[in-house]
Coordinates of C-alpha atoms in Angstrom, one line a residue:
X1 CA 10.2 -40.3 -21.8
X2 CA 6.6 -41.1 -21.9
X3 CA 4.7 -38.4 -20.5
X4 CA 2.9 -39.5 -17.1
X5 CA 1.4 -38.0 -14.2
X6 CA 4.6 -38.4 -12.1
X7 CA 6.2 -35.0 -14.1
X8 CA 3.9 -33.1 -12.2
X9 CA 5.9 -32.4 -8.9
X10 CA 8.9 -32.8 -11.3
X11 CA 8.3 -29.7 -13.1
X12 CA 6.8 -27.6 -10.3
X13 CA 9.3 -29.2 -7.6
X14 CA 10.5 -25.6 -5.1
X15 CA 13.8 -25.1 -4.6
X16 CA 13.2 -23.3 -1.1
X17 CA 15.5 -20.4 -2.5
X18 CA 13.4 -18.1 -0.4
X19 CA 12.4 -20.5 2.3
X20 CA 15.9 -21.3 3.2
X21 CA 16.6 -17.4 4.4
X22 CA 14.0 -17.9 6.7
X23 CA 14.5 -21.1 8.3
X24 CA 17.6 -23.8 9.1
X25 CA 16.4 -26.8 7.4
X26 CA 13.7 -25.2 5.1
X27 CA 12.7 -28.5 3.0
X28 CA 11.4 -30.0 6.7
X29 CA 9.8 -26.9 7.6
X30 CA 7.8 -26.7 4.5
X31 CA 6.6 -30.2 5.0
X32 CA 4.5 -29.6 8.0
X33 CA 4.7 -26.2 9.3
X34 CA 5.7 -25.9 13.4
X35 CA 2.6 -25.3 15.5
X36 CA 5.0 -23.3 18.3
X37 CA 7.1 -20.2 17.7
X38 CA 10.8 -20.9 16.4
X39 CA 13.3 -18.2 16.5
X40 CA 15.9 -18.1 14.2
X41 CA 18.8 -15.9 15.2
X42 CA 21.1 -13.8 12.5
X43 CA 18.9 -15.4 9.8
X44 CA 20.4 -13.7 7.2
X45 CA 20.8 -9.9 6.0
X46 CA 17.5 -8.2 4.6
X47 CA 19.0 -4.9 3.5
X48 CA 18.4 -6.2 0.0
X49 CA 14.5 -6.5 0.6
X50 CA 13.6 -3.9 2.5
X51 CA 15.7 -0.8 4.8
X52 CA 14.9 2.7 5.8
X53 CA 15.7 4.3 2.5
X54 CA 12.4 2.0 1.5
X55 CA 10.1 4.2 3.7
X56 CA 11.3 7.4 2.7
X57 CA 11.1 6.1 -1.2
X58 CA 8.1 5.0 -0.7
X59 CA 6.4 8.0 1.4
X60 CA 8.4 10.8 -0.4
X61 CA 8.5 9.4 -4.0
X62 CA 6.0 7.2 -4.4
X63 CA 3.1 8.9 -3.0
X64 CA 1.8 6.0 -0.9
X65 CA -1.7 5.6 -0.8
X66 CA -4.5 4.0 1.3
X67 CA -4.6 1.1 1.4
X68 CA -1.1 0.9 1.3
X69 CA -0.3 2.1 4.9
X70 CA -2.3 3.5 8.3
X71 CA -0.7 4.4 11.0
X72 CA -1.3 3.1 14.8
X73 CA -1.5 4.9 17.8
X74 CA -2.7 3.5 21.2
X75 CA -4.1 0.3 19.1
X76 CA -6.3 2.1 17.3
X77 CA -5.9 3.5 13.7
X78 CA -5.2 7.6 13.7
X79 CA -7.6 9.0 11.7
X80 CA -7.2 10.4 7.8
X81 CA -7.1 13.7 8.7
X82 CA -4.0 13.5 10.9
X83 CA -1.7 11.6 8.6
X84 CA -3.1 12.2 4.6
X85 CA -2.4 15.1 2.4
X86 CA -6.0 17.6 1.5
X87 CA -4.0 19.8 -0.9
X88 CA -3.2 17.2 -3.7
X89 CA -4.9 15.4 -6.9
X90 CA -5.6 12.2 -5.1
X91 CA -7.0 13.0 -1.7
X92 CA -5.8 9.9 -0.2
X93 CA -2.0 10.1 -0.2
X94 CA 0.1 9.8 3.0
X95 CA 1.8 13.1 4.1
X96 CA 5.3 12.1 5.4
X97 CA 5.5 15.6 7.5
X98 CA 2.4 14.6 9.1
X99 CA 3.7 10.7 9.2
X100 CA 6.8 11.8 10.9
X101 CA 5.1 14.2 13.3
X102 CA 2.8 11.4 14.4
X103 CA 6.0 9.0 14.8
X104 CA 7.6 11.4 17.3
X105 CA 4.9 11.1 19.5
X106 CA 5.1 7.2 19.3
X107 CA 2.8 6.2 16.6
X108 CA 3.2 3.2 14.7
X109 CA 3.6 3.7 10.9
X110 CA 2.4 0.0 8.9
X111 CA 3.1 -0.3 5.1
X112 CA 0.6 -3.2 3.5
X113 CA 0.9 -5.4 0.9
X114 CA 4.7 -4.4 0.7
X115 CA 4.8 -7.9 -2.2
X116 CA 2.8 -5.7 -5.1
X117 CA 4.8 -2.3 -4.1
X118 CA 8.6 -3.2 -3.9
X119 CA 10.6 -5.0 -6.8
X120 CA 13.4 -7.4 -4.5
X121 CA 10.4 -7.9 -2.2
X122 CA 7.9 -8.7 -4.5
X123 CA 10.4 -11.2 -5.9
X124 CA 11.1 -12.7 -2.6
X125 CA 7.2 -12.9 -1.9
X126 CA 6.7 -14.9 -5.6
X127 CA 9.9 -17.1 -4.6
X128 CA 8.5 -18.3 -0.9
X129 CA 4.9 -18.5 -2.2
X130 CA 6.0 -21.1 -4.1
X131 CA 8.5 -22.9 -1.4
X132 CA 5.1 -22.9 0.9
X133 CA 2.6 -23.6 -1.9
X134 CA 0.3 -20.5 -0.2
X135 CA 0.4 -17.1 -1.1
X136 CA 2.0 -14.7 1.4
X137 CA 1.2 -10.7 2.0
X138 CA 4.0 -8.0 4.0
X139 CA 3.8 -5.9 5.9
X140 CA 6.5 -3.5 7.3
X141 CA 6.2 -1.9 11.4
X142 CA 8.2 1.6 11.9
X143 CA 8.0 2.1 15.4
X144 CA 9.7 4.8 17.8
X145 CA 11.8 3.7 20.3
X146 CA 10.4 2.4 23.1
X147 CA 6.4 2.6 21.3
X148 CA 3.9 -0.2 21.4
X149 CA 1.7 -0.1 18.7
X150 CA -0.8 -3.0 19.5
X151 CA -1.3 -4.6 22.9
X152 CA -2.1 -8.3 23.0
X153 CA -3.7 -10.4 20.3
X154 CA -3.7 -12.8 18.3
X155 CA -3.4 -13.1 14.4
X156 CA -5.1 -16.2 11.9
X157 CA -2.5 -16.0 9.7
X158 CA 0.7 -17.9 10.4
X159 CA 3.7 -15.7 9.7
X160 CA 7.0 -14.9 9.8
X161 CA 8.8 -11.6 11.6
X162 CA 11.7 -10.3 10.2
X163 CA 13.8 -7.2 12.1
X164 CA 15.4 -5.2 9.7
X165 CA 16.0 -2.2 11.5
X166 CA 16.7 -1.6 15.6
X167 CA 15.5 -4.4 17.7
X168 CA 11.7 -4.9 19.5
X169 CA 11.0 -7.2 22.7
X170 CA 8.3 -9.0 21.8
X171 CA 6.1 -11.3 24.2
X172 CA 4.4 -14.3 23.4
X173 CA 1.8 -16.5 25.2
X174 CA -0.2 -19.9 24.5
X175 CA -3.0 -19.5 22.0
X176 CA -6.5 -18.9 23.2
X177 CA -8.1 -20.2 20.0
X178 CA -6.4 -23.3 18.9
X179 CA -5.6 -22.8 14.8
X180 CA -8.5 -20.2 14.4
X181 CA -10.1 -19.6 11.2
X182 CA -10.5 -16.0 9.6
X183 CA -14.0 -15.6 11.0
X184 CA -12.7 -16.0 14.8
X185 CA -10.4 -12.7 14.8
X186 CA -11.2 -9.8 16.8
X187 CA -11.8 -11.5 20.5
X188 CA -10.6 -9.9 23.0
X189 CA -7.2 -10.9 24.9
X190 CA -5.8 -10.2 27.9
X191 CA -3.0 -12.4 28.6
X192 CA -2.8 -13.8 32.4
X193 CA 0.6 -15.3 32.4
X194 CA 3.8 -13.2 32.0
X195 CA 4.5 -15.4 28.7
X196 CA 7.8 -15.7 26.9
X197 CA 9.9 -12.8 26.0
X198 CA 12.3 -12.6 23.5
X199 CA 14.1 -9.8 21.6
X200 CA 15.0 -9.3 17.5
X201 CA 17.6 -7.6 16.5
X202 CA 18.3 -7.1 12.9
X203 CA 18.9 -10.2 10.8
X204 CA 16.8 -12.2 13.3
X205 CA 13.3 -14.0 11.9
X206 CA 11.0 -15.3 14.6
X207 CA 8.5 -18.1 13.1
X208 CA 4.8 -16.9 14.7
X209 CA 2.0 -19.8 14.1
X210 CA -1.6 -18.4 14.1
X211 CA -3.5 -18.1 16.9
X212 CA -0.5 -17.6 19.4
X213 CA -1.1 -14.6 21.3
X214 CA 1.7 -11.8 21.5
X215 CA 2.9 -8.0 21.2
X216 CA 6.0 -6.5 20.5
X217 CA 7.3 -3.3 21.9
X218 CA 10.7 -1.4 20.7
X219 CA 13.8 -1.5 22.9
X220 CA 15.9 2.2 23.6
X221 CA 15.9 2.2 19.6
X222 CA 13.5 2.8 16.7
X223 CA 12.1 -0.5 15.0
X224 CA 11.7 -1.7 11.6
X225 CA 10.4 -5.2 11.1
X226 CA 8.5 -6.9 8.2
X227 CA 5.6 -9.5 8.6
X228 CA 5.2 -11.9 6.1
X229 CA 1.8 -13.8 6.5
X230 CA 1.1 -16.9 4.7
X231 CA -2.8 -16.9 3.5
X232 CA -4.9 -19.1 5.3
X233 CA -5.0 -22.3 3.6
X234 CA -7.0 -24.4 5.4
X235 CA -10.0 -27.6 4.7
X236 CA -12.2 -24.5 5.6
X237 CA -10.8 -22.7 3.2
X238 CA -11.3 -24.8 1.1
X239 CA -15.0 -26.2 1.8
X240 CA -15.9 -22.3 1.8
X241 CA -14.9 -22.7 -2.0
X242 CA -16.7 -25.6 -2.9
X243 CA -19.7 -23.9 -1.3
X244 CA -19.7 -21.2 -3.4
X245 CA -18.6 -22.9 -7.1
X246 CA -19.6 -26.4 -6.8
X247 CA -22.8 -26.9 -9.5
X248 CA -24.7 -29.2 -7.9
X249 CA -24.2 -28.5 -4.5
X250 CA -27.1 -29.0 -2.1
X251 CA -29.1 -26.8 0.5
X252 CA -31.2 -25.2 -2.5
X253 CA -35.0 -25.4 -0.9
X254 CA -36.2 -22.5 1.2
X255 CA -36.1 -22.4 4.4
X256 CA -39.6 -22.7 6.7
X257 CA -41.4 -19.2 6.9
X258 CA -41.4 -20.4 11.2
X259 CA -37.9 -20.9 10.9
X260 CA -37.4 -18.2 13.4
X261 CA -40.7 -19.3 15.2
X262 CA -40.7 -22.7 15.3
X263 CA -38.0 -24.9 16.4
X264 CA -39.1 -28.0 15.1
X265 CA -39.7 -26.5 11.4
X266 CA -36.3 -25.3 11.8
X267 CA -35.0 -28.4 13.0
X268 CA -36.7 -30.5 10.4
X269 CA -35.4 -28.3 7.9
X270 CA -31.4 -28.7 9.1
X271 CA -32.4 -32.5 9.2
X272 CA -33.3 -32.3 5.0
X273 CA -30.5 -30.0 4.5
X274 CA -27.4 -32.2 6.7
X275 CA -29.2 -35.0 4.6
X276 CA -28.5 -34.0 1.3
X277 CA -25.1 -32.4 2.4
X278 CA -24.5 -36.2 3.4
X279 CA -25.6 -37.9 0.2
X280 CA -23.9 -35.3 -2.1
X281 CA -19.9 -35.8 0.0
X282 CA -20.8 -39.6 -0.2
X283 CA -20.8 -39.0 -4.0
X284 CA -18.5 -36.6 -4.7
X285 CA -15.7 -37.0 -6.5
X286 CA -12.4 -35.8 -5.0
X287 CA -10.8 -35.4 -8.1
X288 CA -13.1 -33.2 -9.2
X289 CA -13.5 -31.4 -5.8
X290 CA -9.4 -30.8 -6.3
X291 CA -9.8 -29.4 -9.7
X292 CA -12.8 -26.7 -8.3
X293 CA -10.2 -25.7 -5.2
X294 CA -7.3 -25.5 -7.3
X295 CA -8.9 -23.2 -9.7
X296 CA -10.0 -20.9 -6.6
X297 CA -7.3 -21.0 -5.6
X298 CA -4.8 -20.4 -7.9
X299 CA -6.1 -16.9 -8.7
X300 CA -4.7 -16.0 -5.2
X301 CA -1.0 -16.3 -6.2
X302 CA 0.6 -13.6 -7.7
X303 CA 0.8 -14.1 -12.0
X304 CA 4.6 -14.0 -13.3
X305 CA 5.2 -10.5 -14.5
X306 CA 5.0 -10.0 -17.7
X307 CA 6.8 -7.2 -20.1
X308 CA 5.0 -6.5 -23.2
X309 CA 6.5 -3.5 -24.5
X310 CA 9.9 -5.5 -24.2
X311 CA 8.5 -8.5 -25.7
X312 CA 7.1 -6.2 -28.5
X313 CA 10.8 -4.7 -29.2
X314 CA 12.7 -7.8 -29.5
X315 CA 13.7 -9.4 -32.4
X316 CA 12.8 -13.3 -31.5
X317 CA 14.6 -15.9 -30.2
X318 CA 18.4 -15.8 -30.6
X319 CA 20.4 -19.2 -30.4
X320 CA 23.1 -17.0 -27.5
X321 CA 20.3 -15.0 -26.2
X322 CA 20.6 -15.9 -22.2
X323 CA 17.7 -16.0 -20.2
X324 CA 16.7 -16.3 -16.5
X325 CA 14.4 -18.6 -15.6
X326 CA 11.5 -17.7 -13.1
X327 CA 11.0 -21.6 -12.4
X328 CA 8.5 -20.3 -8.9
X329 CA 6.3 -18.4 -11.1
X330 CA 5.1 -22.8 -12.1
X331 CA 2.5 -23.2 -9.6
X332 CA 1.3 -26.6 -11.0
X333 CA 2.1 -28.7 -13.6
X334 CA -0.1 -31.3 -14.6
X335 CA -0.4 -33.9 -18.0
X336 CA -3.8 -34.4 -19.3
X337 CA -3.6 -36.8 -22.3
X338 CA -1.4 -35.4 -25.1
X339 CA -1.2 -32.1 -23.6
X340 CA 0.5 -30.3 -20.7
X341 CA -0.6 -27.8 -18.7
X342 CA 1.1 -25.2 -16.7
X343 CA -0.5 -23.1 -13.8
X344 CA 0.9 -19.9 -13.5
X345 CA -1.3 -18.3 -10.9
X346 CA -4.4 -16.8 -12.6
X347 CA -3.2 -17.8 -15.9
X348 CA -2.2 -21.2 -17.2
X349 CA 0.1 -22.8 -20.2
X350 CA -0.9 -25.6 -22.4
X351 CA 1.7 -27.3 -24.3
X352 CA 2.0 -30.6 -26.1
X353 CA 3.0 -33.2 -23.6
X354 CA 6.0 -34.2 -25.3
X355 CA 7.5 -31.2 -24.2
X356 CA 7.4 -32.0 -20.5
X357 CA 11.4 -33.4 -20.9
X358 CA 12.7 -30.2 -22.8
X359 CA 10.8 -27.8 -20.1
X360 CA 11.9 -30.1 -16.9
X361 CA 15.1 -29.4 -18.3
X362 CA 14.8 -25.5 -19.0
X363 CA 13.4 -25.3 -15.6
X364 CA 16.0 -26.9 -13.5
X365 CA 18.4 -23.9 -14.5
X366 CA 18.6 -20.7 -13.4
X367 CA 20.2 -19.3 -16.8
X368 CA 19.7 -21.1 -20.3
X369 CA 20.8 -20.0 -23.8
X370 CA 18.0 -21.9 -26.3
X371 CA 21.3 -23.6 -28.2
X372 CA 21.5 -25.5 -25.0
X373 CA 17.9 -26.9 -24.6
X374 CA 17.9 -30.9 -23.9
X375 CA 16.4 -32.8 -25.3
X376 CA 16.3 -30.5 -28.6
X377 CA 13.1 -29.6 -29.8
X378 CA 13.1 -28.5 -33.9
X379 CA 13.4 -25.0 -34.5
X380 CA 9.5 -24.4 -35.2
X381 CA 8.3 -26.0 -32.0
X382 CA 11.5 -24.2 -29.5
X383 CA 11.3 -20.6 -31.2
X384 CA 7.2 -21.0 -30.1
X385 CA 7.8 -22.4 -26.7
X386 CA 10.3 -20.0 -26.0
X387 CA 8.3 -17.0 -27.2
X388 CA 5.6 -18.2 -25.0
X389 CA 7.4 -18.5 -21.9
X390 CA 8.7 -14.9 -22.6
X391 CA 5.5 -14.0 -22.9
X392 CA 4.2 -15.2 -19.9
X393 CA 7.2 -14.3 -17.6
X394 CA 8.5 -17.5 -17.0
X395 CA 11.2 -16.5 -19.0
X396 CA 13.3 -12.8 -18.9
X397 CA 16.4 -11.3 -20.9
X398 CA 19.0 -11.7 -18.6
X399 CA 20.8 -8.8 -17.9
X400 CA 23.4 -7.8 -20.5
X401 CA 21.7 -10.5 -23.0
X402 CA 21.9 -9.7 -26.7
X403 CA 17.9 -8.7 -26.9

C-alpha cells in the first residue's frame, strides 16, 4: 500500500457503537443531523450508564462538588446555603440530607458534566463523540414526581434525552430562534400554542434539535433522565476561532476617537475594516484555515485515558498479551509526506507512514494479540508502536491479559 491521503477516513472511520443505542439507522443520522424532534421508543436499556444507585454514589461517596451539580427550584437555582455542607474541608460539597430535603419539596436535583465523573458513561460519551465528530457533555435531571423544574425554553445545544428512571411528559413547540448560536440564549419564551406532548418512560430517547422550545414535567412518579448535548459546532464556531488564532488576520487599526460621536467616522471605519476582511477571505487558504479550526478544536474532545502507573509496572509487549482497542479515542488521521499523524484529542501521534496498513488493521478490531498484527511489522518497530499506543490509551490490557 502506498500511503495516500485516502487512509485518513480509513483509519478514523466510527463505527456508531454508541450512536446506534440512540438512534434506528445511526450511520444516516450522523450524516446530517434531523432539524425536528425524533422520538425513539424502548431505545435500549441504560442501567449500565447511569441508575439511581449513581446519585447516591455520587452524593454520599463521592462528595460531589460545584460545579458538578445545583439544584432547581421554581426555575431558579436554590442558593448554596440550602443545599452545601459548612462543616467540611472543602466548603463546596453537596449535602445529600439537605439535597433530599429540598427534593421533597419538589426541587430539581441536576448533576453536570456526568462524561468526566462516571467510568461506563464517560466511555459512552468518548464512543458517541466520535460517531458525531463533536464533543458531547451530560447531564442527569432527578425530579419528584409530578415537579417541573424549568418552564419553557429553549437550549443551543442540540441534544439527546434519555429516561432512565420513572417517566416525565414533556412538551415541545416550534423554535423561536431558528438554529441559534451560543450568544442568543437567555430570551424569554412564552409558548402560545399548546405544542406537542409526548411522554418517556424508561429506555425511551427523544432526539431534541437546538432552538426548539420545550419543558418537561414528571408524571405520578419520580424522574431520572440524562441530557447529552453535542457542542456547538457550527461555521460560527468556527469563524470565532479563526478570529482569535489566525496571524494575519485583519481589523488591526484603531478605531476613530468620534466613533461613538460621529457616524460617518464610524462608518468609514467599518468600510476599511469589511474591506480588508474582504481582501484577506479572498486570499485565504482553506487548507490552512482547516488546519487552524482543527487544532481549536481538537482540544475540545476528551484525550484517551491514559494509565501510567500500569504502563510503568508491565513488563513490555508480550507476543499473547490481548489488548482492547479504543479505535474512538482516533479523532483524525492524516498522512503528511513520509509520516502519519494521529489526533487523539489534545494530543497527537506521529508515526512513519508505512505504518498506516499495520494500524488500519489493529484498529479495525476490538481485541488483538501483537502475534496477530497484519501486515507484520519487525520486532523493533511493533514492540515501539505498541508501547506507544499503550501509552497513549489507544491501547489497554484486556481484562485477564497476561500483563
Amino acid at each position: 500500500m502506498t500511503p495516500t491521503d485516502s487512509a485518513e477516513p480509513t483509519l478514523a472511520a466510527p463505527r456508531h457503537t454508541a450512536l446506534r443505542r440512540l438512534v434506528e439507522d445511526p450511520a444516516a443520522f450522523a450524516v446530517r443531523l434531523p432539524e425536528e424532534p425524533r422520538m425513539r421508543r424502548a431505545a435500549d436499556d441504560f442501567s449500565d450508564l447511569f441508575d439511581l444507585g449513581t446519585i447516591d454514589e455520587l452524593l454520599t461517596d463521592r462528595a460531589l462538588r460545584r460545579p458538578a451539580f445545583r439544584v432547581i427550584r421554581n426555575g431558579e437555582q436554590v442558593p448554596d446555603t440550602a443545599c452545601l455542607h459548612r462543616s467540611l474541608l472543602y466548603p463546596d460539597v453537596a449535602d445529600p440530607h439537605k439535597i433530599s430535603r429540598l427534593l421533597a419539596e419538589g426541587a430539581t436535583l441536576v448533576i453536570q458534566g456526568l462524561q468526566e465523573l462516571t467510568g461506563p458513561l464517560a466511555e459512552f460519551s468518548r464512543r458517541l463523540a466520535h460517531d458525531l465528530g463533536r464533543p458531547v457533555n451530560v447531564n442527569a435531571y432527578v425530579t419528584p414526581a409530578g415537579s417541573q423544574g424549568f418552564g419553557d425554553h429553549y437550549d443551543t445545544q442540540d441534544s439527546f434525552i434519555v429516561q432512565i428512571h420513572g417517566s416525565k411528559r414533556w412538551t415541545l413547540n416550534d423554535p423561536v430562534v431558528a438554529q441559534p448560536l451560543s450568544h442568543e440564549s437567555g430570551r424569554k419564551v412564552t409558548a402560545d400554542a399548546p405544542g406537542q406532548t409526548l411522554t418517556l418512560a424508561p429506555g425511551d430517547c427523544l432526539w431534541l434539535p437546538r432552538g426548539w422550545v420545550h419543558s418537561a414535567r414528571s408524571t405520578d412518579t419520580a424522574s431520572v433522565h440524562l441530557t447529552i448535548s453535542l457542542y456547538e459546532w457550527t461555521g460560527h464556531w468556527a469563524w470565532t476561532r479563526i478570529a482569535d488564532r489566525a496571524a494575519d488576520l485583519p481589523g488591526r487599526f484603531p478605531l476613530s476617537t468620534d466613533f461613538f460621536r460621529d457616524r460617518s467616522a464610524a462608518e468609514k471605519d467599518m468600510a476599511t475594516l469589511r474591506a480588508e476582511l474582504i481582501e484577506w477571505l479572498t486570499r485565504a487558504d482553506d487548507s490552512a484555515l482547516v488546519d487552524l479550526v482543527r487544532a481549536a478544536g481538537a482540544p475540545e474532545f476528551p484525550s484517551p485515558l491514559r494509565h501510567p502507573f500500569r504502563q510503568a509496572l508491565a513488563d513490555g509487549v508480550d507476543e499473547d498479551t490481548e489488548y482492547t482497542v479504543n479505535a474512538h479515542a482516533v479523532l483524525g488521521a492524516e498522512i503528511r509526506g513520509d509520516r502519519l499523524v494521529l489526533t487523539l484529542g489534545a494530543r497527537g501521534l506521529t508515526v512513519p507512514a508505512t505504518m498506516a496498513p499495520s494500524l488500519a488493521d489493529l484498529l479495525s478490531r476490538d481485541r488483538f494479540r501483537p502475534r496477530d498484527l497484519t501486515p507484520p511489522l519487525d520486532p523493533a518497530q511493533r514492540e515501539r508502536l505498541l508501547a506507544r499506543l499503550q501509552s497513549e490509551g489507544v491501547l489497554t490490557p484486556a481484562s485477564g491479559s497476561r500483563t
